[in-house]
mmCIF file of C-alpha atoms and ligand atoms in Angstrom:
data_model
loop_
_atom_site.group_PDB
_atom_site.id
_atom_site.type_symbol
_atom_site.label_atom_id
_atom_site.label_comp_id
_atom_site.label_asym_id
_atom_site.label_seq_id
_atom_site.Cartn_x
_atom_site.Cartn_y
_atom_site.Cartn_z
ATOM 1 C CA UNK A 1 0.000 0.000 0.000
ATOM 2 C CA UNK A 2 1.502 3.638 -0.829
ATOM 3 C CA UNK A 3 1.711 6.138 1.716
ATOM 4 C CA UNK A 4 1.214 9.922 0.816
ATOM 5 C CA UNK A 5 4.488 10.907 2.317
ATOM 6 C CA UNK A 6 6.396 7.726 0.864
ATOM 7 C CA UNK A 7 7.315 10.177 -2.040
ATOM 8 C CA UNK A 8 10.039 12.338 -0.991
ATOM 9 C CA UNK A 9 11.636 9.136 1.082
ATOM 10 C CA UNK A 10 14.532 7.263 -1.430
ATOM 11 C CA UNK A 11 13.294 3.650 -1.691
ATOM 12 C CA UNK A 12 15.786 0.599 0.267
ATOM 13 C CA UNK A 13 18.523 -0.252 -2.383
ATOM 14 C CA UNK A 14 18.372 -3.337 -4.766
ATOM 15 C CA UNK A 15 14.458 -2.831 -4.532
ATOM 16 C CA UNK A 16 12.114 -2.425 -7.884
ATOM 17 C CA UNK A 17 10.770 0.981 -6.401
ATOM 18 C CA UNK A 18 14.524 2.394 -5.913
ATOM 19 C CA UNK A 19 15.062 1.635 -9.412
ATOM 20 C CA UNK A 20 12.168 3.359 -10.931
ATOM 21 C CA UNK A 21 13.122 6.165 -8.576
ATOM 22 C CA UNK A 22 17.113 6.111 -10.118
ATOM 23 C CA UNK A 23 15.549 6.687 -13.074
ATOM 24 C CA UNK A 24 12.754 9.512 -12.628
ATOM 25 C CA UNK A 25 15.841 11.368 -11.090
ATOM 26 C CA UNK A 26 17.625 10.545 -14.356
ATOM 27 C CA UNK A 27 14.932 11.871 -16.247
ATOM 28 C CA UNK A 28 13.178 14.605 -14.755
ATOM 29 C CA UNK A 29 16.030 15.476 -11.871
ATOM 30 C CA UNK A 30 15.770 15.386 -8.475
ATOM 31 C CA UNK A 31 13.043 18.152 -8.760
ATOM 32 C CA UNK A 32 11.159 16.754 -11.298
ATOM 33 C CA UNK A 33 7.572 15.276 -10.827
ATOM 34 C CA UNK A 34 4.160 17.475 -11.380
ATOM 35 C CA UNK A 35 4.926 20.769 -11.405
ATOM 36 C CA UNK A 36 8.362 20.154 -13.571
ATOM 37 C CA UNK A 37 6.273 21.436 -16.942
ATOM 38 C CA UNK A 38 5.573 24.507 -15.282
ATOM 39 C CA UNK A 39 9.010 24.742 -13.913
ATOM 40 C CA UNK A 40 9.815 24.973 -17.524
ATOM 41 C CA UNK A 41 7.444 27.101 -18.699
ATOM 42 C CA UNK A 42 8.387 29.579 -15.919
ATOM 43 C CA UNK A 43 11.632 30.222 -17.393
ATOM 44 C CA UNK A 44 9.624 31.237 -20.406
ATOM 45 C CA UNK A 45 7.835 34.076 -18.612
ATOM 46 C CA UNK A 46 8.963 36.431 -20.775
ATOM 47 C CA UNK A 47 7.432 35.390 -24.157
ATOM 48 C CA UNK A 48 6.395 38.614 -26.140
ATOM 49 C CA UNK A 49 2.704 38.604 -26.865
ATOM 50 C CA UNK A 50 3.495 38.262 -30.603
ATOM 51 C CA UNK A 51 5.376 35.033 -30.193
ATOM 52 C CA UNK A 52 1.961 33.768 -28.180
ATOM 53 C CA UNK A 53 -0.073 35.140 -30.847
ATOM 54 C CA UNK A 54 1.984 34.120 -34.089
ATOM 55 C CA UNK A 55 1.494 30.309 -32.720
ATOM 56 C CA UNK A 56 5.422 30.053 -33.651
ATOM 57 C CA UNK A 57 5.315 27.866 -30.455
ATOM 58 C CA UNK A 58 3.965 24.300 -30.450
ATOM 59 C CA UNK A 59 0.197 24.050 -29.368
ATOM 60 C CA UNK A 60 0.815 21.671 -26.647
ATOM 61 C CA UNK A 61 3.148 24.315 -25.181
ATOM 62 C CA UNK A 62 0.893 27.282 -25.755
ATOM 63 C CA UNK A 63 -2.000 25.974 -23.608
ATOM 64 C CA UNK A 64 -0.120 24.910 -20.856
ATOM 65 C CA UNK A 65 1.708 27.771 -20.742
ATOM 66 C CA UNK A 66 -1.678 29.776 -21.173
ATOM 67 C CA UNK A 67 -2.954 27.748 -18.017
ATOM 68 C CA UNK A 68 0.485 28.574 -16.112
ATOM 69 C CA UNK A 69 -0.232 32.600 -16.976
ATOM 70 C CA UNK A 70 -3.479 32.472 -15.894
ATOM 71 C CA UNK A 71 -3.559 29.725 -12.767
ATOM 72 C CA UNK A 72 0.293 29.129 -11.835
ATOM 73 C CA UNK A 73 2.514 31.736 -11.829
ATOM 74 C CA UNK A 74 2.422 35.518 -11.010
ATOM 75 C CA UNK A 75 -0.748 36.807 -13.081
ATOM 76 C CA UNK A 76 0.483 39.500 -14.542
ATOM 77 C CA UNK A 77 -1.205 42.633 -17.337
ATOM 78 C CA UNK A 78 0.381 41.878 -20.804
ATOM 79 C CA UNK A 79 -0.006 44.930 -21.187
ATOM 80 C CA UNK A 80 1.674 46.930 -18.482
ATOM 81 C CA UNK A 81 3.053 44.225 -16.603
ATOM 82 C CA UNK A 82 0.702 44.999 -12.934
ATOM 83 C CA UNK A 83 0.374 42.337 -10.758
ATOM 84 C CA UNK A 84 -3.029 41.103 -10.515
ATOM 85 C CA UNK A 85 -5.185 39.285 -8.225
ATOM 86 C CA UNK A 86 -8.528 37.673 -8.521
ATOM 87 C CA UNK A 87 -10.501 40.700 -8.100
ATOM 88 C CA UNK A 88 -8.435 42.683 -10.505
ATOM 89 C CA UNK A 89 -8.033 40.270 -13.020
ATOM 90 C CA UNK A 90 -9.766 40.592 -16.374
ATOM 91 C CA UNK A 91 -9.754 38.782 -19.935
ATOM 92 C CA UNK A 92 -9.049 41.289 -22.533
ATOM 93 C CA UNK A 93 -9.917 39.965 -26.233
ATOM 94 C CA UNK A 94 -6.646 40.624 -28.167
ATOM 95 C CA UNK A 95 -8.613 41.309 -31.537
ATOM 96 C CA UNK A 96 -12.041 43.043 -30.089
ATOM 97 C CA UNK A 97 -14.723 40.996 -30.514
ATOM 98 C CA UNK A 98 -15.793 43.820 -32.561
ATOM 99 C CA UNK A 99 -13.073 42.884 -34.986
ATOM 100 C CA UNK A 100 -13.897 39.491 -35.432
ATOM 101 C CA UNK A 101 -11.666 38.414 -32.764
ATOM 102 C CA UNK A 102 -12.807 34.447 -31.242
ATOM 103 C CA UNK A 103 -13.105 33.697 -27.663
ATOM 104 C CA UNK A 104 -10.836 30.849 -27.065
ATOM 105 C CA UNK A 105 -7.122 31.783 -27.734
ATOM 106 C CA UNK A 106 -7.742 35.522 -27.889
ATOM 107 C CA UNK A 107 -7.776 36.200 -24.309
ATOM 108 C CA UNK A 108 -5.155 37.672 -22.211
ATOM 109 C CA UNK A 109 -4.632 38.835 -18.414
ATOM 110 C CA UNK A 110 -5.108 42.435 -18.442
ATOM 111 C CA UNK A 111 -5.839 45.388 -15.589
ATOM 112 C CA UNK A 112 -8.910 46.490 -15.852
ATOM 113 C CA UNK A 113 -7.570 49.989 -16.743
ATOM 114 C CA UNK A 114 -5.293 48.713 -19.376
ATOM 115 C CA UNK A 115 -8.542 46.700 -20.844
ATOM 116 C CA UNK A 116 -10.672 49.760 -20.500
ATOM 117 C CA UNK A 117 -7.984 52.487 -22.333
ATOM 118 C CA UNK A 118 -7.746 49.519 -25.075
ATOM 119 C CA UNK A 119 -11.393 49.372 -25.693
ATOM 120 C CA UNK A 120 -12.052 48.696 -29.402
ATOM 121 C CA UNK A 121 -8.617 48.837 -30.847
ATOM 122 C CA UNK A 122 -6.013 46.382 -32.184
ATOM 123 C CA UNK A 123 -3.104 45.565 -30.386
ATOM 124 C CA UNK A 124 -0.651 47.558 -33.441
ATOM 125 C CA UNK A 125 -3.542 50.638 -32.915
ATOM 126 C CA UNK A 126 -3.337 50.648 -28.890
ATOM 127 C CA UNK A 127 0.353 50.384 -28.498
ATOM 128 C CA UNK A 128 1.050 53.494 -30.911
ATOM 129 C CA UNK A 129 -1.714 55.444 -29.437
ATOM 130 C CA UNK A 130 -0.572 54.746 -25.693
ATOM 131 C CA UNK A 131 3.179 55.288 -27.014
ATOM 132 C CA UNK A 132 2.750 59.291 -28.151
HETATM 133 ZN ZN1 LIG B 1 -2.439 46.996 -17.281
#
């Protein structure tokens, strides 16, 4: 029978379970297990929106690292880079809605004031404007 805690102990030596635990070390390293993807993906924080939005990444990638930026890591404004809690976390549609722009893979984290001051522009349209 497995004990919850069992994990983090290094199974008796010669044993079956010590050699499937040589080899997960091998393979993921000694901090490897669940949270290794997003261990990984964390030292992509810094994707530019346009890499996201290109789809220059692989789509297995993109949606965990879309879950990581909106569930794991620091939730941050794509836009101005606030930090942002539940309460002040919205989805801002990349192409407005008004545009055309789909529900699924459009969304991003945004501030609400960032989302507001964006309103009904494209991304090209909102960066110039808020740039001058
Ligand atoms: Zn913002």
């Amino acid at each position: 029978m497995a004990h919850i805690h069992s994990d983090n102990a290094v199974p008796p030596r010669g044993t079956r379970e010590y050699f499937l635990y040589k080899r997960r070390v091998r393979t993921l390293g000694r901090r490897g297990g669940r949270l290794a993807r997003f261990r990984e993906i964390a030292r992509h924080k810094r994707l530019t929106i346009e890499d996201t939005v290109s789809g220059a990444l692989d789509p297995v990638f993109v949606s965990e690292y879309r879950y990581f930026v909106w569930n794991v890591g620091p939730v941050l404004c794509v836009y101005c880079n606030a930090a942002l809690d539940k309460s002040t976390k919205t989805r801002d549609h990349l192409v407005p809605r008004s545009k055309g722009g789909p529900n699924g893979d459009n969304l991003v984290p945004s501030c609400a004031c960032c989302n507001r001051a964006k309103a009904d522009d494209s991304l090209l349209m909102f960066l110039h404007r808020r740039a001058s």
